[in-house]
Coordinates of C-alpha atoms in Angstrom, one line a residue:
M1 CA 0.0 0.0 0.0
A2 CA 1.4 3.4 -0.9
Q3 CA 2.3 5.6 2.0
V4 CA 0.2 8.8 2.4
P5 CA 2.8 11.6 2.6
Q6 CA 2.8 13.8 5.7
T7 CA 2.9 17.5 5.0
F8 CA 4.5 18.5 8.3
F9 CA 6.6 16.7 11.0
D10 CA 3.9 15.8 13.5
A11 CA 3.2 12.7 15.6
L12 CA 1.7 10.9 12.7
A13 CA 4.9 11.6 10.7
V14 CA 7.0 10.2 13.5
R15 CA 4.8 7.0 13.5
A16 CA 5.0 6.7 9.7
W17 CA 8.7 7.3 9.6
C18 CA 9.4 4.6 12.2
G19 CA 7.3 2.1 10.2
L20 CA 8.9 2.9 6.9
A21 CA 12.4 2.9 8.4
L22 CA 11.8 -0.6 9.8
D23 CA 10.6 -1.8 6.4
A24 CA 13.7 -0.3 4.7
L25 CA 16.1 -1.8 7.2
G26 CA 14.3 -5.2 6.9
R27 CA 14.9 -5.1 3.1
A28 CA 18.5 -4.0 3.5
R29 CA 19.4 -6.0 6.6
E30 CA 21.3 -8.8 4.8
E31 CA 23.1 -6.4 2.6
I32 CA 24.2 -4.3 5.5
D33 CA 25.3 -7.3 7.5
A34 CA 27.4 -8.5 4.6
I35 CA 29.4 -5.3 4.4
N36 CA 30.0 -5.0 8.1
V37 CA 33.8 -4.9 8.6
Y38 CA 34.1 -1.9 11.0
P39 CA 34.5 -1.4 13.9
V40 CA 34.3 -5.2 14.2
A41 CA 33.6 -7.6 11.3
D42 CA 30.9 -9.5 13.1
G43 CA 28.3 -9.3 10.3
D44 CA 25.4 -7.9 12.4
T45 CA 25.2 -4.2 11.8
G46 CA 22.0 -4.5 9.7
T47 CA 20.4 -6.7 12.3
N48 CA 21.4 -4.4 15.1
L49 CA 20.0 -1.4 13.3
Y50 CA 16.7 -3.2 12.6
L51 CA 16.3 -4.3 16.2
T52 CA 17.0 -0.7 17.4
V53 CA 14.4 0.8 15.1
E54 CA 11.9 -2.0 15.8
S55 CA 12.1 -1.0 19.5
A56 CA 11.6 2.7 18.6
A57 CA 8.6 1.8 16.5
T58 CA 7.1 -0.3 19.2
A59 CA 7.4 2.5 21.7
V60 CA 5.7 5.0 19.4
E61 CA 2.8 2.5 18.7
A62 CA 2.4 2.1 22.5
V63 CA 2.0 5.9 22.9
F64 CA -0.7 6.0 20.2
A65 CA -2.4 2.9 21.8
G66 CA -2.3 4.6 25.2
H67 CA -4.0 7.7 23.8
E68 CA -6.6 5.6 22.0
A69 CA -7.4 3.8 25.3
E70 CA -7.7 7.2 27.1
R71 CA -10.0 8.5 24.4
T72 CA -12.2 5.4 24.8
D73 CA -12.4 5.9 28.6
R74 CA -13.4 9.5 28.3
A75 CA -15.9 9.0 25.4
H76 CA -18.1 11.6 27.2
D77 CA -15.4 14.3 26.7
P78 CA -15.2 15.0 22.9
D79 CA -13.0 18.0 23.5
G80 CA -10.0 16.0 24.7
P81 CA -6.8 15.5 22.6
E82 CA -7.2 13.1 19.7
G83 CA -3.7 11.6 19.9
P84 CA -0.2 12.2 21.1
T85 CA 1.7 15.4 20.4
L86 CA 4.8 15.6 18.3
A87 CA 6.9 16.0 21.5
E88 CA 5.3 12.8 23.0
A89 CA 5.8 10.7 19.9
A90 CA 9.4 12.0 19.4
R91 CA 10.3 11.2 23.0
A92 CA 8.8 7.8 22.7
M93 CA 10.8 7.1 19.6
A94 CA 14.0 8.1 21.3
H95 CA 13.3 6.2 24.5
G96 CA 12.4 3.1 22.5
A97 CA 15.6 3.2 20.5
L98 CA 17.6 3.8 23.7
I99 CA 16.3 0.8 25.6
G100 CA 16.5 -1.4 22.5
A101 CA 19.8 -0.3 21.0
R102 CA 22.0 -3.1 19.8
G103 CA 25.6 -3.0 18.8
N104 CA 27.9 0.0 18.0
S105 CA 25.8 1.3 15.1
G106 CA 22.5 0.8 16.9
T107 CA 23.7 2.7 19.9
I108 CA 24.8 5.6 17.7
L109 CA 21.5 5.5 15.9
A110 CA 19.7 5.7 19.2
Q111 CA 21.6 8.9 20.0
L112 CA 20.8 10.3 16.6
L113 CA 17.1 9.8 17.3
R114 CA 17.5 11.3 20.8
G115 CA 19.2 14.3 19.3
M116 CA 16.3 14.9 17.0
A117 CA 13.8 14.3 19.8
Q118 CA 15.5 17.0 21.9
V119 CA 14.6 19.6 19.3
L120 CA 11.2 18.2 18.5
A121 CA 10.3 18.1 22.2
G122 CA 10.4 21.9 22.1
Y123 CA 7.1 21.7 20.1
E124 CA 5.2 20.7 23.2
T125 CA 2.5 23.3 22.6
E126 CA 2.5 23.0 18.8
T127 CA 1.1 20.3 16.6
H128 CA 4.0 20.1 14.2
A129 CA 7.4 21.2 13.0
D130 CA 8.2 22.6 9.6
G131 CA 11.3 22.4 7.4
Q132 CA 13.3 24.7 9.7
G133 CA 12.5 22.4 12.6
L134 CA 13.6 19.4 10.7
R135 CA 16.9 21.1 9.8
Q136 CA 17.6 21.9 13.4
A137 CA 16.7 18.4 14.5
L138 CA 19.1 16.8 12.0
R139 CA 21.9 19.1 13.1
N140 CA 21.4 18.4 16.7
A141 CA 21.2 14.7 16.0
A142 CA 24.6 14.6 14.2
D143 CA 26.3 16.8 16.8
S144 CA 25.0 14.8 19.8
A145 CA 25.9 11.4 18.2
R146 CA 29.5 12.6 17.6
Q147 CA 29.7 13.8 21.3
A148 CA 28.5 10.4 22.5
V149 CA 31.4 8.5 20.8
A150 CA 34.7 8.5 22.9
H151 CA 36.9 8.7 19.8
P152 CA 35.0 9.8 16.7
V153 CA 36.3 8.4 13.4
E154 CA 35.7 9.8 9.9
G155 CA 34.4 7.4 7.2
T156 CA 31.7 6.0 9.6
V157 CA 28.0 6.6 10.3
L158 CA 29.1 9.8 12.1
T159 CA 30.5 11.2 8.9
V160 CA 27.3 10.3 7.0
A161 CA 25.1 11.9 9.7
S162 CA 27.1 15.1 9.6
A163 CA 26.9 15.3 5.9
A164 CA 23.1 14.8 6.1
A165 CA 22.8 17.6 8.5
D166 CA 25.1 19.9 6.4
A167 CA 23.0 19.2 3.3
A168 CA 19.8 19.8 5.2
G169 CA 21.1 23.0 6.6
G170 CA 21.5 24.4 3.1
A171 CA 18.1 23.3 1.8
E172 CA 15.1 25.6 1.5
G173 CA 11.5 24.6 1.5
D174 CA 9.2 22.1 3.4
C175 CA 10.0 18.9 5.3
G176 CA 10.1 16.9 2.1
A177 CA 12.7 19.2 0.5
V178 CA 14.9 19.1 3.6
A179 CA 14.6 15.3 4.0
R180 CA 15.6 14.8 0.4
A181 CA 18.6 17.1 0.7
A182 CA 19.7 15.2 3.8
Y183 CA 19.3 11.9 2.1
E184 CA 21.3 12.9 -1.0
G185 CA 24.0 14.4 1.2
A186 CA 24.2 11.2 3.2
G187 CA 24.4 9.1 0.1
A188 CA 27.3 11.1 -1.3
A189 CA 29.1 10.9 2.0
L190 CA 28.5 7.1 2.2
A191 CA 30.0 6.6 -1.3
A192 CA 33.1 8.5 -0.1
T193 CA 33.7 6.4 3.1
P194 CA 36.1 3.9 1.6
G195 CA 38.5 6.8 0.9
Q196 CA 38.3 7.9 4.5
L197 CA 38.8 4.6 6.3
A198 CA 41.5 2.2 5.2
V199 CA 39.7 -1.0 6.4
L200 CA 36.8 -0.1 4.1
Q201 CA 39.1 0.5 1.2
R202 CA 40.8 -2.8 1.6
A203 CA 37.5 -4.6 1.9
G204 CA 36.0 -2.7 -1.1
V205 CA 32.9 -1.8 0.8
V206 CA 31.2 1.3 2.2
D207 CA 30.5 1.8 5.9
A208 CA 27.7 -0.5 7.1
G209 CA 26.4 1.9 9.8
G210 CA 26.3 4.7 7.3
R211 CA 24.5 2.5 4.8
G212 CA 21.9 1.8 7.4
L213 CA 21.5 5.5 8.2
V214 CA 20.9 6.3 4.5
A215 CA 18.1 3.7 4.5
V216 CA 16.6 5.4 7.6
L217 CA 16.8 8.8 5.8
G218 CA 15.3 7.4 2.7
A219 CA 12.3 6.4 4.8
L220 CA 12.1 10.0 6.1
V221 CA 11.9 11.2 2.4
E222 CA 9.1 8.7 1.8
T223 CA 7.3 9.9 4.9
F224 CA 7.0 13.4 3.5
T225 CA 6.8 12.8 -0.2
G226 CA 5.2 9.4 -0.6
E227 CA 8.0 8.5 -2.9
T228 CA 10.7 5.8 -2.2
P229 CA 14.0 7.3 -3.2
R230 CA 16.4 5.3 -5.3
S231 CA 18.7 3.2 -3.0
P232 CA 22.3 4.2 -3.2
A233 CA 24.1 1.1 -4.6
P234 CA 27.7 1.8 -5.5
D235 CA 29.8 -1.1 -6.7
S236 CA 31.3 -1.4 -3.2
V237 CA 27.8 -2.2 -1.9
R238 CA 26.7 -4.5 -4.7
H239 CA 29.8 -6.6 -4.5
A240 CA 29.9 -6.6 -0.7
R241 CA 29.3 -10.2 0.0
V242 CA 32.4 -11.3 -2.0
A243 CA 34.5 -8.6 -0.5
H244 CA 33.2 -9.3 3.0
G245 CA 34.0 -13.0 2.7
A246 CA 37.5 -12.3 1.7
S247 CA 38.4 -9.6 4.2
A248 CA 36.1 -9.8 7.2
G249 CA 38.6 -11.8 9.1
S250 CA 41.4 -9.3 8.6
A251 CA 39.3 -6.2 9.5
Q252 CA 39.0 -5.0 13.0
C253 CA 39.5 -1.9 15.0
A254 CA 41.2 -0.2 17.9
D255 CA 38.5 2.3 18.8
G256 CA 38.6 4.5 15.8
E257 CA 42.0 3.6 14.4
G258 CA 41.4 1.3 11.5
A259 CA 43.7 -1.6 12.4
T260 CA 44.6 -4.8 10.8
G261 CA 45.8 -8.0 12.3
L262 CA 44.1 -10.6 14.3
T263 CA 44.0 -9.2 17.8
G264 CA 41.4 -7.1 19.5
P265 CA 39.1 -6.9 22.5
A266 CA 37.5 -10.3 23.4
F267 CA 34.0 -9.1 24.4
E268 CA 31.3 -6.6 23.5
V269 CA 29.5 -5.4 26.6
I270 CA 26.2 -3.5 26.4
Y271 CA 23.9 -2.5 29.3
L272 CA 21.3 0.1 30.2
L273 CA 22.3 2.2 33.2
E274 CA 20.4 4.3 35.6
A275 CA 22.9 6.9 36.8
S276 CA 23.6 10.7 37.2
D277 CA 25.4 12.8 34.7
A278 CA 28.4 13.1 36.9
A279 CA 28.6 9.3 37.5
V280 CA 28.4 8.7 33.8
E281 CA 31.2 11.1 33.0
R282 CA 33.4 9.1 35.5
L283 CA 32.2 5.9 33.9
R284 CA 33.3 7.1 30.4
Q285 CA 36.8 7.7 31.7
R286 CA 36.9 4.3 33.3
L287 CA 35.7 2.4 30.3
D288 CA 37.9 4.4 27.9
G289 CA 40.8 2.9 29.8
L290 CA 39.5 -0.6 29.6
G291 CA 38.8 -1.0 25.9
D292 CA 37.6 0.6 22.7
S293 CA 34.5 1.3 20.6
L294 CA 33.1 3.2 23.6
V295 CA 29.7 4.8 23.0
V296 CA 27.5 6.1 25.9
V297 CA 24.2 7.6 24.8
G298 CA 21.1 8.8 26.6
G299 CA 20.5 11.3 29.4
D300 CA 17.9 12.3 32.1
G301 CA 19.1 9.4 34.3
L302 CA 18.9 6.6 31.7
W303 CA 21.9 5.6 29.5
N304 CA 22.9 2.9 27.1
V305 CA 26.5 1.9 27.4
H306 CA 28.5 0.0 24.7
V307 CA 32.1 -0.9 24.8
H308 CA 34.5 -3.6 23.5
V309 CA 36.8 -4.9 26.2
D310 CA 39.0 -7.9 27.3
D311 CA 37.7 -7.8 30.8
A312 CA 33.9 -7.9 30.6
G313 CA 33.5 -8.2 34.4
A314 CA 35.4 -5.0 34.9
A315 CA 33.1 -3.2 32.4
V316 CA 30.0 -4.4 34.3
E317 CA 31.6 -3.6 37.6
A318 CA 32.3 -0.1 36.5
G319 CA 28.6 0.2 35.7
V320 CA 27.6 -1.0 39.1
E321 CA 29.9 1.6 40.7
A322 CA 28.2 4.3 38.5
G323 CA 24.6 3.4 39.2
R324 CA 22.2 0.5 38.4
P325 CA 23.0 -1.5 35.3
H326 CA 20.4 -3.8 33.8
R327 CA 19.7 -5.6 30.5
I328 CA 23.3 -6.6 30.5
R329 CA 24.4 -8.3 27.2
I330 CA 27.9 -9.7 26.8
T331 CA 29.0 -11.2 23.5
H332 CA 32.3 -13.1 23.1
F333 CA 34.4 -12.4 20.0
G334 CA 35.7 -16.0 20.0
A335 CA 37.0 -18.4 17.5
G336 CA 35.2 -18.0 14.1
D337 CA 34.3 -14.4 14.5
A338 CA 35.6 -10.9 13.9
H339 CA 39.1 -11.5 15.3
T340 CA 39.8 -14.8 13.5
S341 CA 40.9 -15.0 9.8
G342 CA 38.3 -16.4 7.4
A343 CA 40.5 -19.4 6.6
G344 CA 40.9 -20.3 10.3
R345 CA 37.2 -20.2 11.1
P346 CA 35.9 -23.6 12.2
L347 CA 32.4 -24.4 10.8
Q348 CA 30.2 -25.1 13.8
E349 CA 27.8 -28.0 13.0
R350 CA 24.1 -27.2 13.6
V351 CA 22.3 -29.3 16.1
Q352 CA 19.3 -31.1 14.9
R353 CA 16.6 -29.5 17.1
A354 CA 16.3 -26.7 19.6
V355 CA 13.6 -24.9 21.6
V356 CA 13.4 -21.1 21.7
A357 CA 11.2 -19.7 24.5
V358 CA 10.1 -16.3 25.7
V359 CA 10.2 -16.1 29.5
P360 CA 9.0 -13.3 31.8
G361 CA 11.6 -13.5 34.5
E362 CA 15.2 -14.3 35.3
G363 CA 14.3 -17.3 37.5
L364 CA 12.3 -18.9 34.7
A365 CA 15.0 -18.1 32.2
G366 CA 17.4 -20.2 34.3
L367 CA 14.9 -23.0 34.5
Y368 CA 14.3 -23.1 30.8
T369 CA 18.0 -22.8 30.1
E370 CA 18.7 -25.8 32.3
A371 CA 16.1 -27.7 30.3
G372 CA 18.1 -26.9 27.1
A373 CA 16.0 -24.1 25.7
T374 CA 17.4 -20.8 24.2
T375 CA 15.6 -18.0 26.0
V376 CA 14.5 -14.5 25.3
L377 CA 13.8 -12.5 28.4
A378 CA 10.6 -10.4 28.4
R379 CA 10.7 -7.9 31.2
P380 CA 7.6 -6.1 32.5
G381 CA 6.5 -3.5 30.0
E382 CA 9.2 -4.6 27.5
P383 CA 7.9 -7.3 25.2
P384 CA 10.5 -8.7 22.8
A385 CA 10.3 -7.6 19.1
S386 CA 10.2 -10.1 16.3
G387 CA 13.8 -9.4 15.4
E388 CA 14.9 -10.5 18.9
L389 CA 13.1 -13.8 18.4
V390 CA 14.7 -14.3 15.0
E391 CA 18.1 -13.5 16.6
A392 CA 17.4 -16.2 19.3
V393 CA 16.4 -18.7 16.6
R394 CA 19.7 -18.1 14.9
R395 CA 21.6 -18.3 18.1
A396 CA 20.1 -21.7 18.8
H397 CA 22.0 -22.8 15.6
A398 CA 19.6 -25.7 14.9
R399 CA 18.1 -27.2 11.7
E400 CA 14.7 -27.5 13.5
V401 CA 13.3 -25.1 16.0
V402 CA 10.3 -25.2 18.3
L403 CA 9.2 -21.6 19.2
L404 CA 7.3 -21.0 22.5
P405 CA 6.0 -17.4 22.8
N406 CA 4.4 -18.0 26.2
D407 CA 2.2 -15.0 25.9
E408 CA -1.1 -14.5 24.0
E409 CA -0.1 -11.0 23.0
L410 CA 3.1 -12.2 21.3
R411 CA 1.4 -14.5 18.9
H412 CA 1.7 -12.2 15.9
T413 CA 5.3 -11.3 16.8
A414 CA 6.2 -14.9 17.1
A415 CA 4.5 -15.8 13.9
A416 CA 6.4 -13.1 12.0
A417 CA 9.7 -14.4 13.5
A418 CA 8.9 -17.9 12.6
E419 CA 8.1 -16.8 9.0
Q420 CA 11.4 -15.0 8.7
A421 CA 13.3 -17.9 10.1
R422 CA 11.6 -20.2 7.6
A423 CA 12.6 -17.9 4.8
E424 CA 16.2 -18.4 5.9
G425 CA 15.9 -22.2 5.4
L426 CA 15.1 -23.3 8.9
R427 CA 12.2 -25.6 9.9
V428 CA 10.2 -23.8 12.6
A429 CA 7.1 -24.9 14.5
L430 CA 5.3 -22.3 16.5
I431 CA 3.4 -23.7 19.5
P432 CA 0.9 -21.0 20.6
T433 CA 1.6 -21.2 24.4
R434 CA -0.1 -18.4 26.2
S435 CA 1.7 -18.6 29.5
A436 CA 5.1 -19.6 30.8
V437 CA 3.5 -22.5 32.7
Q438 CA 2.2 -23.9 29.4
G439 CA 5.7 -23.6 28.1
I440 CA 7.0 -25.6 31.1
A441 CA 4.5 -28.3 30.3
A442 CA 5.6 -28.4 26.7
L443 CA 9.3 -28.5 27.5
A444 CA 8.7 -31.3 30.0
V445 CA 7.7 -33.7 27.2
H446 CA 10.2 -32.4 24.6
E447 CA 12.3 -35.3 23.1
P448 CA 14.8 -34.2 20.5
E449 CA 15.3 -37.8 19.4
R450 CA 11.7 -38.1 18.2
R451 CA 10.6 -37.1 14.7
F452 CA 10.0 -33.4 14.5
D453 CA 6.3 -33.6 13.8
E454 CA 5.8 -36.1 16.7
D455 CA 7.7 -33.9 19.1
V456 CA 5.7 -30.8 18.1
V457 CA 2.4 -32.7 18.5
A458 CA 3.4 -34.0 22.0
M459 CA 4.5 -30.6 23.1
T460 CA 1.4 -28.9 21.7
S461 CA -0.8 -31.4 23.5
A462 CA 0.9 -30.9 26.8
A463 CA 0.6 -27.1 26.5
G464 CA -3.0 -27.3 25.6
A465 CA -3.8 -29.6 28.5
T466 CA -2.4 -27.0 30.9
R467 CA -4.8 -24.4 32.2
Y468 CA -3.1 -21.2 33.2
A469 CA -3.8 -18.3 35.6
E470 CA -2.0 -15.4 37.1
V471 CA -2.4 -13.1 40.1
T472 CA -1.5 -9.5 39.5
V473 CA -2.4 -5.9 40.6
A474 CA -4.6 -3.6 38.7
E475 CA -2.9 -0.5 37.4
R476 CA -6.1 1.5 36.8
Q477 CA -9.8 1.4 37.0
S478 CA -11.2 -0.9 34.3
W479 CA -14.2 -3.0 33.3
T480 CA -13.6 -6.8 33.6
M481 CA -15.5 -10.0 33.2
A482 CA -15.7 -10.1 37.0
G483 CA -16.9 -6.5 37.3
I484 CA -15.2 -3.1 37.8
C485 CA -11.8 -3.1 39.3
Q486 CA -10.0 -0.2 40.9
A487 CA -6.3 0.7 40.7
G488 CA -4.5 -1.4 43.4
D489 CA -7.0 -4.2 43.4
V490 CA -5.7 -7.8 43.3
L491 CA -6.8 -9.6 40.1
G492 CA -7.0 -13.3 39.5
L493 CA -7.0 -14.1 35.8
I494 CA -7.9 -17.6 34.5
D495 CA -7.1 -18.4 30.9
G496 CA -6.6 -14.7 30.2
D497 CA -9.9 -13.4 31.7
V498 CA -10.3 -11.7 35.1
A499 CA -12.2 -14.2 37.3
V500 CA -11.6 -12.8 40.8
I501 CA -11.2 -9.3 42.1
G502 CA -9.9 -9.0 45.7
D503 CA -7.9 -6.9 48.1
D504 CA -5.6 -9.6 49.5
V505 CA -3.0 -11.5 47.5
T506 CA -3.3 -14.7 49.4
A507 CA -7.0 -14.9 49.4
T508 CA -7.3 -14.0 45.7
A509 CA -4.7 -16.6 44.8
A510 CA -6.5 -19.3 46.9
A511 CA -9.8 -18.5 45.2
V512 CA -8.2 -18.8 41.8
L513 CA -6.5 -22.1 42.6
D514 CA -9.8 -23.5 44.0
R515 CA -11.7 -22.5 40.8
M516 CA -9.0 -24.2 38.6
L517 CA -8.9 -27.4 40.6
A518 CA -12.7 -27.6 40.7
A519 CA -12.4 -28.8 37.1
G520 CA -9.9 -31.5 38.1
G521 CA -6.1 -31.7 37.8
E522 CA -3.1 -33.9 38.7
M523 CA -0.3 -31.3 38.9
V524 CA -0.2 -27.7 40.1
T525 CA 2.7 -25.5 39.0
L526 CA 3.3 -22.3 41.0
V527 CA 5.7 -19.6 39.8
L528 CA 6.4 -16.9 42.4
G529 CA 7.4 -13.3 41.5
D530 CA 9.8 -11.2 43.5
E531 CA 7.0 -9.2 45.1
T532 CA 4.9 -12.2 46.2
P533 CA 4.2 -12.4 50.0
H534 CA 6.7 -14.7 51.7
T535 CA 3.9 -16.9 53.2
L536 CA 2.0 -17.4 50.0
A537 CA 3.8 -20.5 48.7
A538 CA 3.4 -22.4 51.9
H539 CA -0.2 -21.4 52.2
L540 CA -1.1 -22.6 48.7
E541 CA 1.0 -25.8 49.0
A542 CA -0.8 -26.7 52.3
R543 CA -4.2 -25.9 50.6
V544 CA -3.5 -28.3 47.8
R545 CA -2.1 -31.0 50.1
E546 CA -5.1 -30.8 52.5
G547 CA -7.9 -30.3 50.0
Y548 CA -6.8 -32.1 46.9
L549 CA -5.1 -35.4 48.0
A550 CA -4.2 -36.7 44.5
V551 CA -2.7 -33.4 43.3
D552 CA 1.1 -32.7 43.4
T553 CA 2.6 -29.2 43.6
V554 CA 5.8 -27.9 41.9
L555 CA 7.2 -24.5 43.0
Y556 CA 9.5 -22.2 41.0
H557 CA 10.8 -18.7 41.6
G558 CA 10.4 -16.5 38.5
G559 CA 12.1 -13.3 39.7
R560 CA 10.9 -10.0 38.1
Q561 CA 8.2 -11.6 36.0
G562 CA 5.5 -8.9 36.2
A563 CA 2.8 -11.0 37.7
L564 CA 2.8 -11.8 41.5
L565 CA 2.0 -15.4 40.8
L566 CA 1.6 -17.7 37.8
I567 CA -0.4 -20.9 38.2
G568 CA -0.6 -23.9 35.9
V569 CA -2.9 -26.9 36.4
E570 CA -2.4 -30.1 34.3

């Protein structure tokens, strides 16, 4: 369907841009991955940029959904706002990119979007920005991204961003004219990157991060004009796969100094950090001494930290000293990756079958991992995007994959991930588990030695035979199947619908458990969250033991899983 062009830069334009940028990066992802030789030739820049933009787009959609829900609740007030403001949408885009940023280029892109949002947030009382506002936003984006990198290097995405801002600054007219000028300036700068960075020249490719930014700016042009600009495809891009295969092993970096050879930091460390500005400044100095490719983006108390180091523990420890790090990701540049020559890379054999599961808490992640599954952690309010599920499927490195979304609301996301994995030649079966307890039941009967179809049928049957429930706290007043609940009420949901409304966690949990066991059952699974009352588990175990003699109980600790309690009955 053709994109309806946006005349001004308003909230709808932010939404359209995020969607179009995601589509553009989805089309270009493999190409960008193939030309990724700097700062580390790990072949994931396109994927990282896609995941970063997907997180931004998800955050923007959430803002629109929130306004739609508010509008429904206040149907009697027709004079209320119709949707989010430009400032709200821009801040959501920047925040989503910040918390979802992946890799060096994704982290820099997050700061580019934050730089734009800082300007657009100034339109708090206005509905839109014009061409002048877009020029200012692009300028601030380029400048803030450059400031976030410890040792900026020319011939990278930073150069392309600066060129885009320079070209936009000299353009006259509306947002469409400014966006087109930025796109053309970025394309010209991208074509020149091999002459600025020796590692690109040797590999015969353009900068991968810069190529991704050009795709994002092309989406900006389409947002305002309705036209898809011609993709820049110099020979260095078109022949990238051949060049990458020949040179990826010999290309690596020492934070901005294009280096050759086969040595380099052993780990990539990324984490979100809650810390003050002063603490982050000290952290920058500490991490700069530990490794290279240091990028610290964000502000207002929340930061995304990216660095390549030999001592991953020291990098995390530095974050602990600065504030509260979370969503910590450590990737080992081991044998067969960026710091090993192509000829010396051992080909790792794929396993026959693997299970990939989305889990809501660290405790369950450990349980699933012990059972042999590859896990994707879904933190409260932060559901994984389809790209993260695809990445997990790839990480499982199997010919056949069973995917357990463990959440009704993730069914479309999981289906999209499964479809993409199938397009890559993998055999993927999606079992529509709606709760982590159904996933536990499915995993309990998983037998990799069975035929794939038989294994999937057995796992699907076990999941379907498991009724599920959860106990949680209402965040706001709402109509439910059990009546009206108020913010702070304890809710008992059975098979996704509110069945019990109470004011006490233990009493509500007991009522839910009794309703479930009234229909029969042989096994009760209890998964406790961090905020569950300490006496709850003992109370429920005693209740089952005394009231349901033939029923066994299994207890797990889920950690920060969102719900106070998950219940499964088989």
